CSV table of C-alpha atoms and ligand atoms in Angstrom, one decimal:
chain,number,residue,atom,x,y,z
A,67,UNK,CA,-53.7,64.8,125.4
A,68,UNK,CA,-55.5,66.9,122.8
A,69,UNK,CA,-53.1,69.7,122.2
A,70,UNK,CA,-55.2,72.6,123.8
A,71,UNK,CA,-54.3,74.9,126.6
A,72,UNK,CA,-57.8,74.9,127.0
A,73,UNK,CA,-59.9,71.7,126.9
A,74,UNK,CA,-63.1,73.3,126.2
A,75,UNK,CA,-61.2,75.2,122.8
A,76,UNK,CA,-62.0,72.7,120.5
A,77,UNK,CA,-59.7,71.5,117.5
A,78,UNK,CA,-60.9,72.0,113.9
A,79,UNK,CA,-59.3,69.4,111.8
A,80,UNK,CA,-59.2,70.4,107.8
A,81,UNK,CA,-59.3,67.4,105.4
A,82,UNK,CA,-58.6,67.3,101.8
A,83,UNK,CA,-57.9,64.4,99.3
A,84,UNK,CA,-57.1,64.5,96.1
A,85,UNK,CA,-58.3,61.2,94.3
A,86,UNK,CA,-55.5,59.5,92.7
A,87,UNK,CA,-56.5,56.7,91.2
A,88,UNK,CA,-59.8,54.2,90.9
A,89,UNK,CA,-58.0,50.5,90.6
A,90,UNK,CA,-61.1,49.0,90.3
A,91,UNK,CA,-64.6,47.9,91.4
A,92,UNK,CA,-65.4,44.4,92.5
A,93,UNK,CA,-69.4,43.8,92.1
A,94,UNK,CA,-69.1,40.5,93.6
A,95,UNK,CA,-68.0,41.9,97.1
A,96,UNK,CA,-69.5,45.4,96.3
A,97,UNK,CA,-66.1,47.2,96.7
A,98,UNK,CA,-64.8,50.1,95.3
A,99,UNK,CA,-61.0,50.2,95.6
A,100,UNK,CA,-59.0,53.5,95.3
A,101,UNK,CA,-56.1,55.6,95.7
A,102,UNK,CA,-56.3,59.1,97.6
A,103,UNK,CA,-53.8,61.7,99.1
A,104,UNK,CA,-55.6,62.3,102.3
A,105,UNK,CA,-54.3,65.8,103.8
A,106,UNK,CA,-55.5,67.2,107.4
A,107,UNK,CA,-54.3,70.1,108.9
A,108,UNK,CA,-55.1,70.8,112.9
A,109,UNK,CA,-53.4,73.6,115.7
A,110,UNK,CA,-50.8,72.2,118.2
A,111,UNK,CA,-50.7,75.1,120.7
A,112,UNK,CA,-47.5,73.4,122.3
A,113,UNK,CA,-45.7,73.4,119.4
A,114,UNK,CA,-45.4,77.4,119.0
A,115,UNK,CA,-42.0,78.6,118.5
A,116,UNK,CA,-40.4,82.1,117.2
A,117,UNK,CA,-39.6,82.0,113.8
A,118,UNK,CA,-37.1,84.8,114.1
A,119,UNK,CA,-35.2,83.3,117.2
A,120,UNK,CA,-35.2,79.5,115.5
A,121,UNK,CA,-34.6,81.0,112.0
A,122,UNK,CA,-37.2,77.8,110.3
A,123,UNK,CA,-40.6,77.8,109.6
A,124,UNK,CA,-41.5,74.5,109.2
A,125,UNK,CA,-39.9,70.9,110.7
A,126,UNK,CA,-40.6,67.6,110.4
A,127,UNK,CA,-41.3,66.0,113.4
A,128,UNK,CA,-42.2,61.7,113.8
A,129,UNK,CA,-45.8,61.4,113.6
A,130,UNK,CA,-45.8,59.0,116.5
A,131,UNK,CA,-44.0,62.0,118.8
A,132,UNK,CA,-46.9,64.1,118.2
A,133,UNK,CA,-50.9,63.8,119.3
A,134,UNK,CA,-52.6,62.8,115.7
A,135,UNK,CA,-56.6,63.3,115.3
A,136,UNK,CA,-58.1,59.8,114.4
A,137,UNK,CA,-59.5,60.7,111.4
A,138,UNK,CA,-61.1,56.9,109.6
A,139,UNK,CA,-63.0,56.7,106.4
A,140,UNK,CA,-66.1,54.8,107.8
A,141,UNK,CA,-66.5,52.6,104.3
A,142,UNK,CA,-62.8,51.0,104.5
A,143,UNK,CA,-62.9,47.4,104.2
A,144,UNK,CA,-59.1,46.7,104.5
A,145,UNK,CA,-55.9,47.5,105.7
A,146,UNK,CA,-54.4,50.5,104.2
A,147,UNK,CA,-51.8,48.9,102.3
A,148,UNK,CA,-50.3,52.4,101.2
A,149,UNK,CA,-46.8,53.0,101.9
A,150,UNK,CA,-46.4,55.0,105.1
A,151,UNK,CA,-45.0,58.2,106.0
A,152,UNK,CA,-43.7,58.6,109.1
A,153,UNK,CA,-43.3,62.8,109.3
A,154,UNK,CA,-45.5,65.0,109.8
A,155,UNK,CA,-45.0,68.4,109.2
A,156,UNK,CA,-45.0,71.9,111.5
A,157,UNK,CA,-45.2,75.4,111.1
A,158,UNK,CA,-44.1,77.9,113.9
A,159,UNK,CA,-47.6,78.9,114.5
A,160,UNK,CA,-48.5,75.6,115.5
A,161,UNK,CA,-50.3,74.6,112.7
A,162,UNK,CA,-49.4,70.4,111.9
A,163,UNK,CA,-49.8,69.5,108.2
A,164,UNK,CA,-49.8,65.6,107.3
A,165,UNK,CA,-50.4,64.2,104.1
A,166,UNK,CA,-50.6,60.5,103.2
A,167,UNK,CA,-51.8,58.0,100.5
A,168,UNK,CA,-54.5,55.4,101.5
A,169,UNK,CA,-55.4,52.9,99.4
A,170,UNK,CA,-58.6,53.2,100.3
A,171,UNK,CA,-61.4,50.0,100.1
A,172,UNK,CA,-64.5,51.0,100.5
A,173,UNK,CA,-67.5,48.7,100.7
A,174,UNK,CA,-70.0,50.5,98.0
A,175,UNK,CA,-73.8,49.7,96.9
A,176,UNK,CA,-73.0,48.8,93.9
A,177,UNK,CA,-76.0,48.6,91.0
A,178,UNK,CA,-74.9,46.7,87.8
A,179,UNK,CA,-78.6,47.0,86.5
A,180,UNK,CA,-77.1,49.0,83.1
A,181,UNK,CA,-73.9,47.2,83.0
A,182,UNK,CA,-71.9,48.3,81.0
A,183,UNK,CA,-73.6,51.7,81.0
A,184,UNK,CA,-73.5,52.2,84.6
A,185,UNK,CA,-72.6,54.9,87.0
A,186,UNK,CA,-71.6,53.6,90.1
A,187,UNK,CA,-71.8,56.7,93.0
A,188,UNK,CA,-69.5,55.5,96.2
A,189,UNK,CA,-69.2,57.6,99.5
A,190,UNK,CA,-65.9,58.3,101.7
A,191,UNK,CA,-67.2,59.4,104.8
A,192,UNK,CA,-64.5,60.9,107.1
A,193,UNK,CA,-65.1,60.8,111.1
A,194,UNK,CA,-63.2,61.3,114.5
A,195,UNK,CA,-63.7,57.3,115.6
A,196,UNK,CA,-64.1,58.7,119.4
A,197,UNK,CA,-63.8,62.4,119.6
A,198,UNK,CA,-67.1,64.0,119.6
A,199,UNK,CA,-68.0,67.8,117.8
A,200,UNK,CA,-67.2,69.3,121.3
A,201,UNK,CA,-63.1,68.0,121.3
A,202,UNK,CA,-62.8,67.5,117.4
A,203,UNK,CA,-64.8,69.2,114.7
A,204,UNK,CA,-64.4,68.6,111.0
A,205,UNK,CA,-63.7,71.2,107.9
A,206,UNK,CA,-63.4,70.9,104.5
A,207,UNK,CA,-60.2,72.8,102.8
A,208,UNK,CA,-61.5,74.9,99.4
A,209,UNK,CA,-64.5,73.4,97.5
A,210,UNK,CA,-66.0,70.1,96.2
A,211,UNK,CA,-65.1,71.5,92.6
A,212,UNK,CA,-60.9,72.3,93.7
A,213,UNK,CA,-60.9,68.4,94.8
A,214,UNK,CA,-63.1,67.6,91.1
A,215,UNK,CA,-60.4,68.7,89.3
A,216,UNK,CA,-56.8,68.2,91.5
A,217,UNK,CA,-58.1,65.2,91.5
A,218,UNK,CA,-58.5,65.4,87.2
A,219,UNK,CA,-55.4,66.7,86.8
A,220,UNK,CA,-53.4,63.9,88.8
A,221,UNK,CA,-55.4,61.1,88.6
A,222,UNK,CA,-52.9,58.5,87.1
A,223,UNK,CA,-54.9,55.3,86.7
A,224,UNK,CA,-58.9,55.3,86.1
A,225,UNK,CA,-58.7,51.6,84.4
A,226,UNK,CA,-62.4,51.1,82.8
A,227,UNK,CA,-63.6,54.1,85.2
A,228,UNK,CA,-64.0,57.8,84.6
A,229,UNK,CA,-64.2,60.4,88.0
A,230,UNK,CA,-67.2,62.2,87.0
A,231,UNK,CA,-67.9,63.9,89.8
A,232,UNK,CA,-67.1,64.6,93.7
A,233,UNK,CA,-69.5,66.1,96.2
A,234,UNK,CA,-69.5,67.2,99.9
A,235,UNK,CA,-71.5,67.3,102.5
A,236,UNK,CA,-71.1,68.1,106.3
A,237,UNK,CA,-73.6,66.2,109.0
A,238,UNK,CA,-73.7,66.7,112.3
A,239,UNK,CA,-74.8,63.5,113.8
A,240,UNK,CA,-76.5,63.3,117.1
A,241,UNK,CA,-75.3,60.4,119.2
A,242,UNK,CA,-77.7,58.2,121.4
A,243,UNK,CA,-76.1,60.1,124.8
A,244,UNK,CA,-77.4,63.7,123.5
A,245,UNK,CA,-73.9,65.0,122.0
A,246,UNK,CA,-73.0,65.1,118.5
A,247,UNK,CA,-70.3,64.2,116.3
A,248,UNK,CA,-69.0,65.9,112.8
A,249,UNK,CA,-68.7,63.9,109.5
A,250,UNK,CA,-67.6,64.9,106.6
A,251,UNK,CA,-69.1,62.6,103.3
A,252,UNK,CA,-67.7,63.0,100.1
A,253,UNK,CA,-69.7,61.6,97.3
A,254,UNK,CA,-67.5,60.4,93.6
A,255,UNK,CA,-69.3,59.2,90.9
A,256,UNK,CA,-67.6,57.1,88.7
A,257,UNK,CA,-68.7,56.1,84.8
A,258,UNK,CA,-67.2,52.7,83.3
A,259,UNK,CA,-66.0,52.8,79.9
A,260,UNK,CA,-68.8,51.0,77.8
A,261,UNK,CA,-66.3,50.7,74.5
A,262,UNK,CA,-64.9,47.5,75.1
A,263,UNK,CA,-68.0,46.0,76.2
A,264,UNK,CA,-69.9,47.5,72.9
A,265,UNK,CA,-66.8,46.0,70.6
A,266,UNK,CA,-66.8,42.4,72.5
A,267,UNK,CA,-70.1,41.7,74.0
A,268,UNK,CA,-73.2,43.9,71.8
A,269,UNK,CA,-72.1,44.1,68.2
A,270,UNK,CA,-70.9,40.4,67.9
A,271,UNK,CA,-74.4,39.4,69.1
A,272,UNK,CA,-75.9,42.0,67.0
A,273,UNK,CA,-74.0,40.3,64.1
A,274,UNK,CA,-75.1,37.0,65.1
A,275,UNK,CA,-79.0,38.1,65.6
A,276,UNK,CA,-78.9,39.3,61.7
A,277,UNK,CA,-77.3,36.3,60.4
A,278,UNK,CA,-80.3,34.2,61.8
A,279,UNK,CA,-82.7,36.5,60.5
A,280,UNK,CA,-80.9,36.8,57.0
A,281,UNK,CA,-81.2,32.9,57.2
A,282,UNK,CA,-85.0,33.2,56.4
A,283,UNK,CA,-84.3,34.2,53.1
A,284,UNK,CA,-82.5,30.7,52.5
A,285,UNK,CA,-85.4,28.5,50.4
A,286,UNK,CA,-86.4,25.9,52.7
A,287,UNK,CA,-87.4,23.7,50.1
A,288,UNK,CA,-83.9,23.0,48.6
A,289,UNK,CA,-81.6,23.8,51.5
A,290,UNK,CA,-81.6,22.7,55.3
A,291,UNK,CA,-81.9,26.0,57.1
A,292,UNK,CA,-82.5,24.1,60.4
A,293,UNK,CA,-78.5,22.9,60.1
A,294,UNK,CA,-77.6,26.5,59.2
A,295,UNK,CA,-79.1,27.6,62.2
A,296,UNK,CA,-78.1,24.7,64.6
A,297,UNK,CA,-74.4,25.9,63.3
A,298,UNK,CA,-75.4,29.8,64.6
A,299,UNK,CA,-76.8,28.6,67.9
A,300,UNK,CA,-73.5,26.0,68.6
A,301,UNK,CA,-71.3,29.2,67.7
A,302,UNK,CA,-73.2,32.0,69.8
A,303,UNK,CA,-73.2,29.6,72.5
A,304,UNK,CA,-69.2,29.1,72.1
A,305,UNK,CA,-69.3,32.8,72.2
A,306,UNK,CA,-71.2,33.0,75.1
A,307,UNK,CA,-68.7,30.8,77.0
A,308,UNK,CA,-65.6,32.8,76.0
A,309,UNK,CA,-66.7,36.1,76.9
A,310,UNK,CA,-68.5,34.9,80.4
A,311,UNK,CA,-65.5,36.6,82.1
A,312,UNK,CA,-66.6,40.0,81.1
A,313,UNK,CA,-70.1,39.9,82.8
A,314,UNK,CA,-70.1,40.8,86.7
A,315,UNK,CA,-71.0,38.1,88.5
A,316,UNK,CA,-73.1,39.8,91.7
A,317,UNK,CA,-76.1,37.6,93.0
A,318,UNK,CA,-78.9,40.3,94.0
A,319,UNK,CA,-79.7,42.2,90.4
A,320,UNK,CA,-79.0,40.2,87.1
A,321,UNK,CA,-77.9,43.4,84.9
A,322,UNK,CA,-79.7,44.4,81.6
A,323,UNK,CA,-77.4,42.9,79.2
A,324,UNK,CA,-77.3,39.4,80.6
A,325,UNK,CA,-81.3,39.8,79.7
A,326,UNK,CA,-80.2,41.0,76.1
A,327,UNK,CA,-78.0,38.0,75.6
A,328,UNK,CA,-81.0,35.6,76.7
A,329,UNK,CA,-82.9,37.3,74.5
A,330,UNK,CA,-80.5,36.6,71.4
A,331,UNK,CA,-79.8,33.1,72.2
A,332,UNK,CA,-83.8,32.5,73.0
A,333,UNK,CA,-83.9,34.0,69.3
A,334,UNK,CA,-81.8,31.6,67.9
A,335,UNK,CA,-83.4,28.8,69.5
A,336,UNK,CA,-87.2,29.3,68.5
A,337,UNK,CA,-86.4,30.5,64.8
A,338,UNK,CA,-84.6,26.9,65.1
A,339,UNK,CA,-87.4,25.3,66.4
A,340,UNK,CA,-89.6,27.3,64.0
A,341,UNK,CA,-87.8,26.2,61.3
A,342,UNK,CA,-87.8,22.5,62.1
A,343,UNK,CA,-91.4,22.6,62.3
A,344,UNK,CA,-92.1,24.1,59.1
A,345,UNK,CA,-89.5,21.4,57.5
A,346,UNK,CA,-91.7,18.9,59.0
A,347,UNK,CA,-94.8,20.5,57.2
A,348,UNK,CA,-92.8,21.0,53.6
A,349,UNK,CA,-91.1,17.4,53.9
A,350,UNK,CA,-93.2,15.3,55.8
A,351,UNK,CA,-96.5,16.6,54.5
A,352,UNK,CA,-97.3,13.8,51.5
A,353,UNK,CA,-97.9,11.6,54.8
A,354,UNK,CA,-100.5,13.7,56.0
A,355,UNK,CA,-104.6,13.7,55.4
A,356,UNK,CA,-105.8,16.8,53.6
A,357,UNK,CA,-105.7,20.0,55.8
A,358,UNK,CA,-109.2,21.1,57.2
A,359,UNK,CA,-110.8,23.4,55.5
A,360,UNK,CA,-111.5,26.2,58.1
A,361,UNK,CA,-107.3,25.9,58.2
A,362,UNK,CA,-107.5,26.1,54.2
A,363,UNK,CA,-109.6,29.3,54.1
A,364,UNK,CA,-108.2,30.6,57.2
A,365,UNK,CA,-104.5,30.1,56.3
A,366,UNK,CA,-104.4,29.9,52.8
A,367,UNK,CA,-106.8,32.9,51.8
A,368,UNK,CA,-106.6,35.6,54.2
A,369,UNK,CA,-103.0,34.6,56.0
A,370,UNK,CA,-101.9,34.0,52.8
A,371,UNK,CA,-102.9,37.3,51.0
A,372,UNK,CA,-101.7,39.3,53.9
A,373,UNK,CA,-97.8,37.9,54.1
A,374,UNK,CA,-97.9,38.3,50.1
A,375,UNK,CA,-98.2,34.6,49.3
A,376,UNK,CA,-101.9,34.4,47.1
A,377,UNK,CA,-103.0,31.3,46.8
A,378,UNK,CA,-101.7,29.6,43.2
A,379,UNK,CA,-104.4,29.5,40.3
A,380,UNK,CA,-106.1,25.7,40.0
A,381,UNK,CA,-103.7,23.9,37.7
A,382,UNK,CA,-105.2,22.6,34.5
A,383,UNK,CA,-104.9,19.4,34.8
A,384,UNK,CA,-105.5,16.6,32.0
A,385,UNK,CA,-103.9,18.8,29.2
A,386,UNK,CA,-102.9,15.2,27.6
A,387,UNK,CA,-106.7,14.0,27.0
A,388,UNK,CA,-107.2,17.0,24.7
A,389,UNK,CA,-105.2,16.0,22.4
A,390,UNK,CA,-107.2,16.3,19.0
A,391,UNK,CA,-105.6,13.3,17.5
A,392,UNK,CA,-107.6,11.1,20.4
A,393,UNK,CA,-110.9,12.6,19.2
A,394,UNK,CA,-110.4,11.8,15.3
A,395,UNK,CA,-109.5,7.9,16.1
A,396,UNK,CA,-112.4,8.0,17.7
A,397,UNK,CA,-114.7,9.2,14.9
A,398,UNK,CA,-112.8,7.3,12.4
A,399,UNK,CA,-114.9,4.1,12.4
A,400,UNK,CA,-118.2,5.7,12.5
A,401,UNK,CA,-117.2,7.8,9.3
A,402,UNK,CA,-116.2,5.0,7.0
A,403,UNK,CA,-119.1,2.8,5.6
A,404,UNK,CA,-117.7,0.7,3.4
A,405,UNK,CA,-120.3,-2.3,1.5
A,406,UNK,CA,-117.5,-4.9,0.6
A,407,UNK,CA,-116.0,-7.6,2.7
A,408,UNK,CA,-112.9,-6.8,1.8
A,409,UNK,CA,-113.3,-3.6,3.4
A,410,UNK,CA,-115.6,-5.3,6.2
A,411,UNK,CA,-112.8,-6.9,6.9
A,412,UNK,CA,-109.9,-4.6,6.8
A,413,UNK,CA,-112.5,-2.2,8.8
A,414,UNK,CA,-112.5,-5.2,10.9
A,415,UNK,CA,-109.0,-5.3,11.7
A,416,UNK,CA,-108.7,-1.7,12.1
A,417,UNK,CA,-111.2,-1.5,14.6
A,418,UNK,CA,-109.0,-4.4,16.8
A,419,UNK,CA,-106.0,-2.7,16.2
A,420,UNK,CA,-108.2,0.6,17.2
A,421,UNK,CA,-109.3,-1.5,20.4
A,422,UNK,CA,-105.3,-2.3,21.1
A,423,UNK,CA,-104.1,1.3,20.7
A,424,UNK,CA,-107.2,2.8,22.9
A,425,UNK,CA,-105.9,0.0,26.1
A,426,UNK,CA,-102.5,1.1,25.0
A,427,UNK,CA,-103.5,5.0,25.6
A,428,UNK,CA,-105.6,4.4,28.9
A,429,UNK,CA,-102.4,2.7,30.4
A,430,UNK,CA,-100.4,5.5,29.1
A,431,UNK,CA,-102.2,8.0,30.6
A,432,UNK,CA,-102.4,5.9,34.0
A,433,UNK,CA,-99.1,5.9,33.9
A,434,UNK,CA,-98.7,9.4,33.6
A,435,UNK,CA,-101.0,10.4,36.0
A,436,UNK,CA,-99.3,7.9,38.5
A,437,UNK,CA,-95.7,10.0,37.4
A,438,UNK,CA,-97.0,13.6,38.0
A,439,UNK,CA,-98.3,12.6,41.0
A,440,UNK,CA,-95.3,11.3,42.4
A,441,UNK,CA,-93.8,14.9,40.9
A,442,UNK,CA,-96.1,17.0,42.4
A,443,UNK,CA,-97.4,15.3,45.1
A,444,UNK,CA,-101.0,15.2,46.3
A,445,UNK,CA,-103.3,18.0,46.2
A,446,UNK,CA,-103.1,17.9,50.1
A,447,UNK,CA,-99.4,17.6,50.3
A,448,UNK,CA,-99.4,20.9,48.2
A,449,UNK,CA,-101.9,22.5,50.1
A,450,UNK,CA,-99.8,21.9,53.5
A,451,UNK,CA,-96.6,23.1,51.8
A,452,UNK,CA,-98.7,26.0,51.0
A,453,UNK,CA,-99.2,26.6,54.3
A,454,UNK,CA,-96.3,25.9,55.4
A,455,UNK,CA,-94.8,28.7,53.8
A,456,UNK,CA,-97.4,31.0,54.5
A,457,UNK,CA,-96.7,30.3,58.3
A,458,UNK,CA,-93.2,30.6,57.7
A,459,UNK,CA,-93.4,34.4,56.3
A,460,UNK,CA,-95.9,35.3,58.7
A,461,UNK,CA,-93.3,33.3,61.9
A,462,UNK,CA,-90.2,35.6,59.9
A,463,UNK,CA,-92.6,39.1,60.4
A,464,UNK,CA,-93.2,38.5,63.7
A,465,UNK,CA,-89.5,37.7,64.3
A,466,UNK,CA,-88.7,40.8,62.8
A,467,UNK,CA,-90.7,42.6,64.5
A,468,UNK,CA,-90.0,41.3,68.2
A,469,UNK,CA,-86.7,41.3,67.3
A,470,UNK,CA,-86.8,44.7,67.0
A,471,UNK,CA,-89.2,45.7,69.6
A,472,UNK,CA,-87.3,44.6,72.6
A,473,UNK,CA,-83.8,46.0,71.1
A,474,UNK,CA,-84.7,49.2,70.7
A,475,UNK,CA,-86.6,48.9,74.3
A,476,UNK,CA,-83.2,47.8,75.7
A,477,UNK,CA,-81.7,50.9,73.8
A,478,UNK,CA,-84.2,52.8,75.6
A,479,UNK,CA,-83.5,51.6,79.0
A,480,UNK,CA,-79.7,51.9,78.4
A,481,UNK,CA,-80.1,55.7,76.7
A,482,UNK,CA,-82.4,57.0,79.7
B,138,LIG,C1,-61.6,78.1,129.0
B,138,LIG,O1,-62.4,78.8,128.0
B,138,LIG,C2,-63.7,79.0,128.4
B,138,LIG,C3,-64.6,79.6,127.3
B,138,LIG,O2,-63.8,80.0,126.3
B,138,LIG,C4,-63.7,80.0,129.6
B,138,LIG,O3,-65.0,80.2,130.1
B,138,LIG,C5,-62.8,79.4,130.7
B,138,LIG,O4,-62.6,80.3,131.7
B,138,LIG,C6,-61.4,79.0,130.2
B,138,LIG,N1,-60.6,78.4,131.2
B,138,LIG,C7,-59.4,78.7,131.5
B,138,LIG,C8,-58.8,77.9,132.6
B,138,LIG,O5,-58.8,79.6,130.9
């Protein structure tokens, strides 16, 4: 029976712990494993004896011998697999002292949203399992603050966790039949260390994300970007893959950074795509009919001027037919009037020969516009490669820009 003379005198049990160590936090199963020194003290009056007359104050007595208050933690998941103690202590005025580790598993609500900027907050709540506030009521020894930091200056193992905090509380809870019983809740909050995260997870994929937007810069025209960035996406998707470990896997909130590392890879991908559409307009373009002309006013005017690309000055074309020389062969004949035949007749011949060397020029000069056009391309091949790097600039701003947008948004989520 409970060890009262008295059955109405009711048995205060104090409870302490002292947080030992936090091995870990499972997000799958929402547990929060941990170490404490659980310590409860209670009053045996049958075990009174005078200390003069038995010359000891305190013996160790079998807890099994002895009536023990069934003090659970409400959240535990598992077996204590602790080592056990089998003593208890007791002091010649009655008063029983047992102390014992539990390795405590609590089930916890955990919330991975800022992974890996999280604080998770866990609760240990203590209870008699049947006695009720009138047999067994519950007390806390010293203050939320003495546990806070015993437990700072033993705490052995925190693994990725930091103790940041422990509070109490005392409830009295009314039961359905009308009587109440006494619980004790402590509250620890515990931070994860971000560091490792930062280091393996964030900056690579920071690194990444400025490589892809340093690619921009390559010239389209002479290099293939698109293979450049088909290399980035194959390695941050590698990359992906070898870190997947780190991520908690927990099916009911998909944390921030797994949205950040979407973000990076959906990035990569549409600068890729991006990129193989403007190499479509800059190589395939000589295919193509001229570009419509609200598109050439649109794009190559106003887009044009405000991504700093102008549109080029006309070239001057047919340079060649200015030649003076052309213009003297061609007054030649009508200068010289000569009366003999002699002369008729060499004028004769010059003006064949004349004849030969004009066909001679108009083939030359078809031949060389037929060669500068195959150099340059047509007028509308230009104009679309034009455009196509206009769009490109204006794609790379806006890249930029969203880019950094939703990283410093993330920043802000992670910060607040
Ligand atoms: C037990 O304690 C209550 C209140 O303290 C008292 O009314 C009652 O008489 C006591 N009973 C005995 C047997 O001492």
């Amino acid at each position: 029976i409970r060890p009262v003379v008295n059955m109405s005198v009711v048995t205060q049990v104090k409870i302490s712990f002292i947080l030992f160590g936090i091995l870990g936090v499972d997000e799958k199963s929402q547990v929060l494993t941990t170490f404490i020194w659980e310590s409860l003290e209670w009053q045996n009056e049958f075990t009174v004896w005078d200390q003069e007359e038995c010359g000891v104050e305190w013996i160790a007595v079998a807890r099994n011998l002895l009536w023990v208050p069934d003090i659970v933690i409400n959240e535990f998941m598992e077996k204590n697999l602790a080592p056990s103690v089998p003593y208890t202590y007791l002091h010649s005025s009655g008063l029983v002292y047992d102390g014992l580790p539990v390795r405590v598993v609590s089930s916890c609500s955990l919330n991975i949203y800022l992974f890996p900027f999280d604080i998770q907050r866990c609760t240990f709540t203590f209870n008699s399992y049947i006695h009720l506030s009138d047999a067994v009521q519950l007390e806390l020894v010293g203050t939320d603050q003495d546990i806070f930091q015993a437990s700072i200056n033993k705490m052995a193992t925190m693994g990725e966790w930091q103790l940041v905090g422990i509070k109490s509380e005392k409830v009295v809870v009314p039961t359905l039949e009308g009587s109440t019983y006494d619980e004790l809740r402590f509250f620890v909050s515990v931070r994860r260390h971000s560091t490792m995260y930062v280091v393996n997870l964030l900056i690579p994929s920071c690194f990444l994300i400025t490589v892809d937007l340093f690619s921009f810069i390559l010239p389209i025209q002479s290099i293939d970007r698109s293979l450049f960035k088909m290399t980035l996406v194959l390695g941050y998707t590698v990359f992906l893959l070898s870190t997947n470990d780190l991520l908690p896997n927990t099916g009911n909130t998909i944390p921030l950074i797994n949205v950040f590392l979407s973000l990076c890879l959906t990035m990569m991908v549409t600068s890729l795509m991006e990129t193989i559409f403007i190499t479509n307009l800059l190589r395939g373009s000589a295919h193509y009919t001229a570009p419509p002309r609200w598109m050439k006013a649109f794009v190559l005017r106003f887009l044009g001027r405000l991504v700093g690309l102008p549109p080029k000055p006309e070239p001057q074309e047919h340079l060649v037919f200015k030649n003076p020389d052309t213009r003297e062969m061609a007054d030649v004949p009508t200068e010289s009037k000569g009366n003999e035949t002699t002369e008729r007749k060499a004028t004769l011949k010059e003006a064949e020969t004349l004849q030969v060397l004009k066909n001679l020029s108009r083939d030359l000069q078809a031949i060389h516009r037929h060669v500068v056009q195959q150099l340059k391309g047509s007028p509308s091949s230009e104009d679309w490669i034009q455009i196509g790097l206009i769009i490109d600039r204006l794609l790379f701003i806006f890249y930029i820009f969203f880019t950094s947008v939703s990283f410093v948004s993330i920043i802000i989520i992670w910060v607040a």
